[in-house]
Short mmCIF file of N, CA and C in Angstrom, two decimals:
data_model
loop_
_atom_site.label_atom_id
_atom_site.label_comp_id
_atom_site.label_asym_id
_atom_site.label_seq_id
_atom_site.Cartn_x
_atom_site.Cartn_y
_atom_site.Cartn_z
N MET A 1 0.51 -1.40 0.06
CA MET A 1 -0.19 -0.31 0.17
C MET A 1 1.23 1.30 -0.35
N LYS A 2 0.58 2.16 -0.88
CA LYS A 2 1.33 2.97 -0.81
C LYS A 2 0.18 4.49 -1.38
N TYR A 3 0.34 5.18 -0.87
CA TYR A 3 -0.19 6.32 -0.92
C TYR A 3 0.63 7.66 -1.83
N SER A 4 -0.30 7.90 -2.59
CA SER A 4 0.57 8.76 -3.82
C SER A 4 1.58 10.30 -3.39
N LYS A 5 2.46 10.74 -3.92
CA LYS A 5 3.33 11.93 -4.09
C LYS A 5 2.30 13.46 -3.74
N ALA A 6 1.08 12.95 -4.28
CA ALA A 6 0.35 14.06 -4.33
C ALA A 6 -0.23 15.05 -2.82
N THR A 7 -0.82 13.41 -1.89
CA THR A 7 -1.43 13.20 -0.54
C THR A 7 -0.10 13.94 0.42
N ASN A 8 1.33 13.12 -0.28
CA ASN A 8 2.36 13.58 0.69
C ASN A 8 2.71 15.67 0.36
N TYR A 9 2.15 15.98 -0.70
CA TYR A 9 2.95 17.43 -0.72
C TYR A 9 1.62 17.96 -0.13
N ALA A 10 0.18 17.27 -0.34
CA ALA A 10 -1.15 17.91 0.53
C ALA A 10 -0.77 18.13 2.05
N LEU A 11 -0.02 17.18 2.72
CA LEU A 11 -0.29 17.15 4.04
C LEU A 11 0.82 17.83 4.74
N HIS A 12 1.90 18.28 3.70
CA HIS A 12 2.94 19.21 4.01
C HIS A 12 2.33 20.85 3.95
N THR A 13 1.36 20.74 2.27
CA THR A 13 0.86 22.05 2.37
C THR A 13 -0.15 22.12 3.63
N MET A 14 -0.59 21.06 4.20
CA MET A 14 -2.25 21.79 4.75
C MET A 14 -1.10 22.04 6.34
N VAL A 15 0.12 21.34 6.80
CA VAL A 15 0.96 22.25 8.00
C VAL A 15 1.43 23.62 7.85
N HIS A 16 1.51 23.64 6.47
CA HIS A 16 1.89 24.90 6.45
C HIS A 16 1.18 25.90 6.77
N LEU A 17 -0.01 25.43 5.93
CA LEU A 17 -1.38 26.45 6.09
C LEU A 17 -1.56 26.65 7.67
N THR A 18 -1.64 25.86 8.75
CA THR A 18 -1.94 25.82 9.48
C THR A 18 -1.18 26.66 10.69
N MET A 19 0.15 26.84 10.20
CA MET A 19 1.03 27.35 11.12
C MET A 19 0.88 28.97 10.21
N GLU A 20 0.63 29.45 9.70
CA GLU A 20 0.11 30.80 9.15
C GLU A 20 -0.64 31.51 10.86
N PRO A 21 -0.78 32.89 10.26
CA PRO A 21 -1.32 33.19 11.08
C PRO A 21 -2.75 33.25 10.95
N LYS A 22 -3.61 33.35 11.40
CA LYS A 22 -5.42 33.19 11.09
C LYS A 22 -5.47 34.03 10.26
N GLY A 23 -6.19 34.23 8.83
CA GLY A 23 -6.31 34.96 8.06
C GLY A 23 -5.86 35.31 7.19
N GLN A 24 -4.20 34.63 6.95
CA GLN A 24 -3.63 34.69 6.33
C GLN A 24 -3.30 33.75 5.20
N ALA A 25 -3.50 34.32 3.44
CA ALA A 25 -3.52 33.97 2.84
C ALA A 25 -2.13 33.56 1.82
N VAL A 26 -1.48 32.69 1.87
CA VAL A 26 -0.25 32.24 0.93
C VAL A 26 -1.17 31.33 -0.55
N SER A 27 0.16 32.48 -1.27
CA SER A 27 0.29 31.96 -2.21
C SER A 27 0.78 30.37 -2.99
N VAL A 28 -0.25 30.24 -4.37
CA VAL A 28 0.42 28.87 -4.48
C VAL A 28 1.78 29.42 -5.05
N ASP A 29 3.02 30.26 -5.69
CA ASP A 29 4.03 30.05 -6.18
C ASP A 29 4.88 29.84 -4.94
N GLN A 30 4.56 30.44 -3.90
CA GLN A 30 5.06 30.82 -2.14
C GLN A 30 4.75 29.17 -2.01
N LEU A 31 4.15 28.48 -1.92
CA LEU A 31 3.50 26.91 -0.99
C LEU A 31 4.43 26.23 -2.30
N ALA A 32 4.63 26.37 -3.83
CA ALA A 32 5.39 25.41 -4.25
C ALA A 32 6.55 25.46 -3.94
N TYR A 33 7.08 26.45 -3.88
CA TYR A 33 8.44 27.41 -3.93
C TYR A 33 9.10 26.10 -2.37
N LEU A 34 8.57 26.10 -1.39
CA LEU A 34 8.21 25.61 -0.08
C LEU A 34 8.61 24.24 -0.43
N GLN A 35 8.03 23.48 -1.52
CA GLN A 35 8.31 22.16 -1.56
C GLN A 35 8.98 21.91 -2.63
N ASP A 36 9.31 22.91 -3.42
CA ASP A 36 10.39 22.58 -4.61
C ASP A 36 8.97 21.69 -5.74
N LEU A 37 8.14 22.34 -5.75
CA LEU A 37 7.47 21.66 -6.46
C LEU A 37 6.66 23.24 -7.95
N SER A 38 6.22 22.92 -9.23
CA SER A 38 5.65 23.46 -9.81
C SER A 38 4.37 24.18 -9.18
N PRO A 39 4.17 25.37 -9.43
CA PRO A 39 3.08 25.62 -8.60
C PRO A 39 1.94 24.91 -9.90
N THR A 40 1.37 24.31 -10.72
CA THR A 40 0.97 24.02 -11.50
C THR A 40 0.30 22.84 -11.17
N TYR A 41 1.08 21.71 -10.87
CA TYR A 41 0.80 20.26 -10.30
C TYR A 41 0.34 20.28 -8.71
N LEU A 42 0.96 21.51 -8.27
CA LEU A 42 0.31 22.09 -6.60
C LEU A 42 -1.11 22.38 -6.80
N SER A 43 -1.08 23.25 -7.70
CA SER A 43 -2.57 24.01 -7.86
C SER A 43 -3.70 23.08 -8.09
N LYS A 44 -3.31 21.32 -8.83
CA LYS A 44 -4.03 20.32 -9.18
C LYS A 44 -4.82 19.72 -7.59
N ILE A 45 -3.29 19.87 -7.26
CA ILE A 45 -3.83 19.25 -5.20
C ILE A 45 -4.46 20.29 -4.50
N LEU A 46 -4.30 21.37 -4.62
CA LEU A 46 -5.33 22.58 -3.83
C LEU A 46 -6.80 22.88 -4.29
N THR A 47 -6.93 22.24 -5.46
CA THR A 47 -8.25 22.09 -6.03
C THR A 47 -8.81 21.12 -5.24
N LYS A 48 -8.24 19.70 -5.30
CA LYS A 48 -9.13 18.80 -4.29
C LYS A 48 -9.33 19.14 -2.56
N LEU A 49 -8.03 19.67 -2.36
CA LEU A 49 -7.92 20.15 -1.06
C LEU A 49 -9.84 21.24 -0.59
N VAL A 50 -9.81 22.47 -1.63
CA VAL A 50 -10.42 23.47 -1.51
C VAL A 50 -11.83 22.84 -1.96
N LYS A 51 -12.35 21.27 -2.96
CA LYS A 51 -13.08 21.61 -3.32
C LYS A 51 -14.21 20.61 -1.88
N ALA A 52 -12.75 19.49 -0.97
CA ALA A 52 -13.57 19.57 0.05
C ALA A 52 -13.30 19.84 1.63
N GLY A 53 -13.78 21.00 1.52
CA GLY A 53 -13.86 22.17 2.24
C GLY A 53 -12.21 22.14 3.28
N LEU A 54 -11.42 21.77 3.19
CA LEU A 54 -9.74 22.07 4.19
C LEU A 54 -9.50 23.10 3.91
N ILE A 55 -9.86 24.08 2.22
CA ILE A 55 -8.96 25.40 2.58
C ILE A 55 -9.74 26.06 1.70
N GLU A 56 -9.71 26.71 1.74
CA GLU A 56 -10.30 27.99 0.80
C GLU A 56 -9.67 28.74 0.30
N SER A 57 -10.07 28.96 -1.18
CA SER A 57 -8.95 30.34 -1.88
C SER A 57 -9.34 31.63 -1.90
N VAL A 58 -8.30 32.01 -1.53
CA VAL A 58 -8.87 34.18 -1.51
C VAL A 58 -8.20 34.42 -2.90
N PRO A 59 -9.36 35.24 -3.61
CA PRO A 59 -9.16 35.76 -4.52
C PRO A 59 -8.03 37.59 -4.02
N GLY A 60 -7.81 38.17 -5.49
CA GLY A 60 -7.04 38.98 -4.98
C GLY A 60 -5.65 38.98 -5.29
N ALA A 61 -4.76 40.56 -5.11
CA ALA A 61 -3.32 40.59 -5.23
C ALA A 61 -2.44 39.97 -3.78
N LYS A 62 -3.90 39.91 -3.01
CA LYS A 62 -2.94 39.61 -1.53
C LYS A 62 -3.63 38.27 -1.45
N GLY A 63 -3.76 37.45 -2.37
CA GLY A 63 -4.62 35.95 -2.53
C GLY A 63 -3.91 35.04 -2.39
N GLY A 64 -4.49 34.08 -2.11
CA GLY A 64 -3.74 32.85 -1.93
C GLY A 64 -4.16 31.40 -1.52
N TYR A 65 -4.33 30.56 -0.74
CA TYR A 65 -4.78 29.54 0.05
C TYR A 65 -4.70 30.11 1.52
N SER A 66 -5.53 29.41 2.32
CA SER A 66 -5.61 29.75 3.67
C SER A 66 -6.50 28.33 4.58
N ILE A 67 -6.94 27.98 5.62
CA ILE A 67 -7.44 27.11 6.19
C ILE A 67 -8.82 27.09 6.53
N SER A 68 -9.82 26.73 5.85
CA SER A 68 -10.61 27.17 5.88
C SER A 68 -11.58 26.57 7.14
N ARG A 69 -11.29 25.79 8.01
CA ARG A 69 -11.71 25.10 9.26
C ARG A 69 -10.69 25.17 10.14
N ARG A 70 -11.01 24.52 11.39
CA ARG A 70 -9.89 24.78 12.60
C ARG A 70 -9.45 23.58 12.11
N ALA A 71 -7.42 24.01 12.53
CA ALA A 71 -7.00 22.75 12.20
C ALA A 71 -6.90 21.57 13.34
N GLN A 72 -7.81 21.98 14.24
CA GLN A 72 -7.99 20.48 15.26
C GLN A 72 -8.95 19.67 14.82
N ASP A 73 -9.27 20.22 14.05
CA ASP A 73 -10.35 19.53 13.15
C ASP A 73 -10.32 18.65 11.81
N ILE A 74 -9.00 18.55 11.58
CA ILE A 74 -8.57 18.47 10.25
C ILE A 74 -8.06 17.44 10.64
N SER A 75 -8.20 16.36 10.23
CA SER A 75 -7.36 14.35 10.41
C SER A 75 -6.56 14.66 9.13
N PHE A 76 -5.34 13.75 9.42
CA PHE A 76 -4.46 13.21 8.41
C PHE A 76 -5.76 12.38 7.46
N LEU A 77 -6.72 11.73 7.47
CA LEU A 77 -7.35 10.92 6.75
C LEU A 77 -8.59 11.94 6.50
N ASP A 78 -8.82 13.31 6.57
CA ASP A 78 -9.58 14.12 5.81
C ASP A 78 -9.03 14.81 4.70
N VAL A 79 -7.68 14.68 4.71
CA VAL A 79 -6.52 15.31 4.04
C VAL A 79 -6.42 13.88 2.52
N ILE A 80 -6.00 12.88 3.52
CA ILE A 80 -5.77 11.49 2.22
C ILE A 80 -7.12 11.23 1.67
N GLU A 81 -8.15 11.10 1.81
CA GLU A 81 -9.58 11.34 1.55
C GLU A 81 -9.88 12.12 0.37
N ALA A 82 -9.23 13.54 0.44
CA ALA A 82 -9.65 15.06 -0.79
C ALA A 82 -8.92 14.81 -1.44
N VAL A 83 -7.42 14.00 -1.64
CA VAL A 83 -6.59 13.72 -2.72
C VAL A 83 -6.80 11.98 -3.49
N GLU A 84 -7.30 11.05 -2.19
CA GLU A 84 -7.18 9.78 -3.03
C GLU A 84 -8.27 9.29 -3.23
N GLY A 85 -9.11 9.94 -2.89
CA GLY A 85 -10.49 9.42 -2.89
C GLY A 85 -10.91 8.14 -1.49
N GLN A 86 -11.58 7.63 -1.49
CA GLN A 86 -12.72 6.99 0.05
C GLN A 86 -12.66 5.60 -0.79
N SER A 87 -12.06 5.28 -1.60
CA SER A 87 -12.50 3.63 -1.90
C SER A 87 -12.14 2.69 -1.25
N VAL A 88 -12.11 1.53 -1.32
CA VAL A 88 -10.99 0.52 -0.32
C VAL A 88 -10.32 0.43 -1.13
N LEU A 89 -8.84 -0.12 -0.05
CA LEU A 89 -8.03 -0.85 -0.92
C LEU A 89 -7.58 -2.24 -1.28
N PHE A 90 -8.57 -3.08 -0.80
CA PHE A 90 -8.53 -4.17 -1.21
C PHE A 90 -9.78 -4.69 -1.44
N ASN A 91 -9.82 -5.69 -2.63
CA ASN A 91 -11.55 -6.40 -3.19
C ASN A 91 -10.62 -7.95 -3.62
N CYS A 92 -11.88 -8.36 -3.29
CA CYS A 92 -11.20 -9.63 -3.28
C CYS A 92 -12.14 -10.09 -4.87
N GLY A 93 -11.15 -10.55 -5.51
CA GLY A 93 -12.02 -11.10 -7.22
C GLY A 93 -12.17 -12.41 -7.30
N PHE A 94 -12.28 -13.25 -6.12
CA PHE A 94 -12.65 -14.38 -6.57
C PHE A 94 -14.07 -14.44 -6.14
N ASP A 95 -14.58 -15.64 -6.78
CA ASP A 95 -15.81 -15.95 -6.20
C ASP A 95 -16.12 -17.46 -5.43
N HIS A 96 -16.43 -16.37 -4.67
CA HIS A 96 -16.10 -17.79 -3.44
C HIS A 96 -17.77 -18.26 -2.96
N ASP A 97 -17.79 -20.17 -3.23
CA ASP A 97 -19.01 -20.25 -2.46
C ASP A 97 -19.41 -19.39 -1.34
N GLU A 98 -18.32 -19.37 -0.71
CA GLU A 98 -18.54 -18.63 1.26
C GLU A 98 -19.17 -17.32 0.92
N SER A 99 -20.51 -16.94 1.91
CA SER A 99 -21.05 -15.60 1.81
C SER A 99 -19.96 -14.62 1.92
N GLU A 100 -18.45 -14.64 2.19
CA GLU A 100 -17.61 -13.54 2.10
C GLU A 100 -16.23 -13.94 2.51
N CYS A 101 -15.76 -13.52 2.25
CA CYS A 101 -13.95 -14.21 1.35
C CYS A 101 -13.47 -13.45 3.05
N LEU A 102 -12.48 -15.04 3.52
CA LEU A 102 -11.90 -14.77 5.15
C LEU A 102 -10.66 -13.25 4.67
N ILE A 103 -10.29 -13.76 3.66
CA ILE A 103 -8.66 -12.63 3.32
C ILE A 103 -9.43 -11.28 3.51
N GLU A 104 -10.40 -11.76 2.74
CA GLU A 104 -10.95 -9.78 2.55
C GLU A 104 -11.42 -9.42 3.87
N ARG A 105 -12.47 -10.21 3.85
CA ARG A 105 -12.44 -9.83 5.97
C ARG A 105 -11.70 -8.99 6.70
N VAL A 106 -10.22 -9.63 6.74
CA VAL A 106 -9.14 -9.83 7.39
C VAL A 106 -8.31 -8.31 7.06
N MET A 107 -8.26 -7.83 5.19
CA MET A 107 -8.05 -7.03 4.78
C MET A 107 -8.52 -5.35 5.37
N ILE A 108 -10.33 -5.90 4.82
CA ILE A 108 -11.08 -4.27 5.39
C ILE A 108 -11.00 -4.16 7.15
N GLU A 109 -10.58 -5.15 8.13
CA GLU A 109 -10.82 -4.73 10.02
C GLU A 109 -9.36 -4.38 9.29
N ALA A 110 -8.18 -4.22 8.71
CA ALA A 110 -7.12 -4.03 8.90
C ALA A 110 -6.75 -2.30 8.21
N GLU A 111 -7.38 -2.23 7.05
CA GLU A 111 -7.80 -1.22 6.50
C GLU A 111 -9.00 0.15 7.12
N GLY A 112 -9.15 -0.56 8.25
CA GLY A 112 -10.63 -0.19 9.13
C GLY A 112 -9.76 1.08 10.46
N ASN A 113 -8.58 -0.13 10.92
CA ASN A 113 -8.32 0.56 11.72
C ASN A 113 -7.37 1.56 11.48
N MET A 114 -6.15 1.35 10.25
CA MET A 114 -5.70 2.45 10.12
C MET A 114 -6.21 3.76 9.62
N LYS A 115 -7.51 3.39 9.00
CA LYS A 115 -8.79 4.77 9.04
C LYS A 115 -8.77 4.87 10.25
N LYS A 116 -8.99 4.73 11.28
CA LYS A 116 -9.16 4.59 12.67
C LYS A 116 -8.22 5.89 12.80
N GLU A 117 -6.95 5.44 13.00
CA GLU A 117 -5.67 5.99 13.85
C GLU A 117 -5.60 7.16 13.24
N LEU A 118 -5.34 7.04 11.63
CA LEU A 118 -5.68 8.78 10.65
C LEU A 118 -6.56 9.39 10.93
N ALA A 119 -7.66 9.39 11.26
CA ALA A 119 -8.77 9.81 12.03
C ALA A 119 -8.77 10.69 12.87
N GLU A 120 -7.45 10.12 13.98
CA GLU A 120 -7.68 10.63 15.36
C GLU A 120 -6.30 11.78 15.35
N ARG A 121 -5.73 11.55 14.26
CA ARG A 121 -4.27 12.38 14.39
C ARG A 121 -4.90 13.66 13.39
N THR A 122 -4.70 14.70 13.87
CA THR A 122 -5.05 15.88 13.36
C THR A 122 -3.75 16.52 13.06
N ILE A 123 -4.14 17.54 11.73
CA ILE A 123 -2.95 18.18 11.24
C ILE A 123 -2.42 19.21 12.48
N GLN A 124 -2.89 19.95 13.15
CA GLN A 124 -2.95 20.54 14.77
C GLN A 124 -1.81 20.22 15.25
N SER A 125 -2.15 18.84 15.46
CA SER A 125 -1.00 18.16 15.98
C SER A 125 0.24 17.88 15.68
N ILE A 126 0.17 17.65 14.49
CA ILE A 126 1.63 17.82 13.88
C ILE A 126 2.33 19.25 13.76
N ALA A 127 1.40 20.59 13.46
CA ALA A 127 2.25 21.76 13.50
C ALA A 127 2.34 22.01 15.00
N GLU A 128 1.97 21.70 15.66
CA GLU A 128 2.48 22.31 17.41
C GLU A 128 3.75 21.36 17.90
N ARG A 129 3.81 20.14 16.98
CA ARG A 129 5.17 19.83 17.07
C ARG A 129 6.37 20.31 16.34
N ILE A 130 5.96 20.14 15.31
CA ILE A 130 6.97 21.65 14.65
C ILE A 130 7.65 22.69 15.20
N GLU A 131 6.26 23.26 15.66
CA GLU A 131 6.62 24.85 16.17
C GLU A 131 7.49 24.47 17.92
N LYS A 132 7.37 23.84 18.30
CA LYS A 132 7.66 23.55 19.70
C LYS A 132 9.17 23.03 19.01
N ARG A 133 9.58 22.20 18.37
CA ARG A 133 10.93 21.91 17.82
C ARG A 133 11.59 22.97 17.03
N GLN A 134 11.10 23.90 16.78
CA GLN A 134 10.89 25.25 16.29
C GLN A 134 12.31 25.87 17.37
N CYS A 135 10.81 26.27 18.05
CA CYS A 135 11.44 27.00 19.34
C CYS A 135 12.80 26.38 20.44
N HIS A 136 12.66 25.14 20.49
CA HIS A 136 13.50 24.73 20.72
C HIS A 136 15.25 24.78 20.22
N GLU A 137 15.08 24.70 19.16
CA GLU A 137 16.58 25.17 18.50
C GLU A 137 16.64 26.28 18.43
N THR A 138 15.82 27.39 18.51
CA THR A 138 15.96 28.79 18.10
C THR A 138 16.81 28.81 19.67
N LYS A 139 16.16 28.12 21.42
CA LYS A 139 16.43 28.44 22.36
C LYS A 139 17.94 28.00 22.32
N LYS A 140 18.51 26.91 21.49
CA LYS A 140 19.71 26.41 22.02
C LYS A 140 20.85 26.85 20.92
N GLU A 141 20.25 27.85 20.03
CA GLU A 141 21.49 28.68 19.53
C GLU A 141 21.54 29.78 20.21
N LYS A 142 20.80 30.19 21.08
CA LYS A 142 21.44 31.71 21.93
C LYS A 142 21.87 31.62 23.17
#
């Protein structure tokens, strides 16, 4: 099982936007620069995040993108599903006599556990850890 690079970029973008001051929009060019990406490629990812209601597009000369909900209410699963969709990871392709494939049952249970874990992890929790690390590093430099 592997998530796409787009999911990686989306998660990093969400954390970055979370760390911006409330109401501060960040341009697609700036977000792309931070991740060494093409703005065109990142725009496609941002469009998915906007459609999912996780971020909003702010028009105008000082426009860009900002978080549209409280970061503590945005889970990793929200971001992953915005980019990857909500399809199941495993489907048994065999026609069994049994009413249910036992292998598929194990896989569905494991996927459910993974989704539960990802739903409990918030973007805010990661942003807070990054801020603590940066604060700690700044103190070390002094």
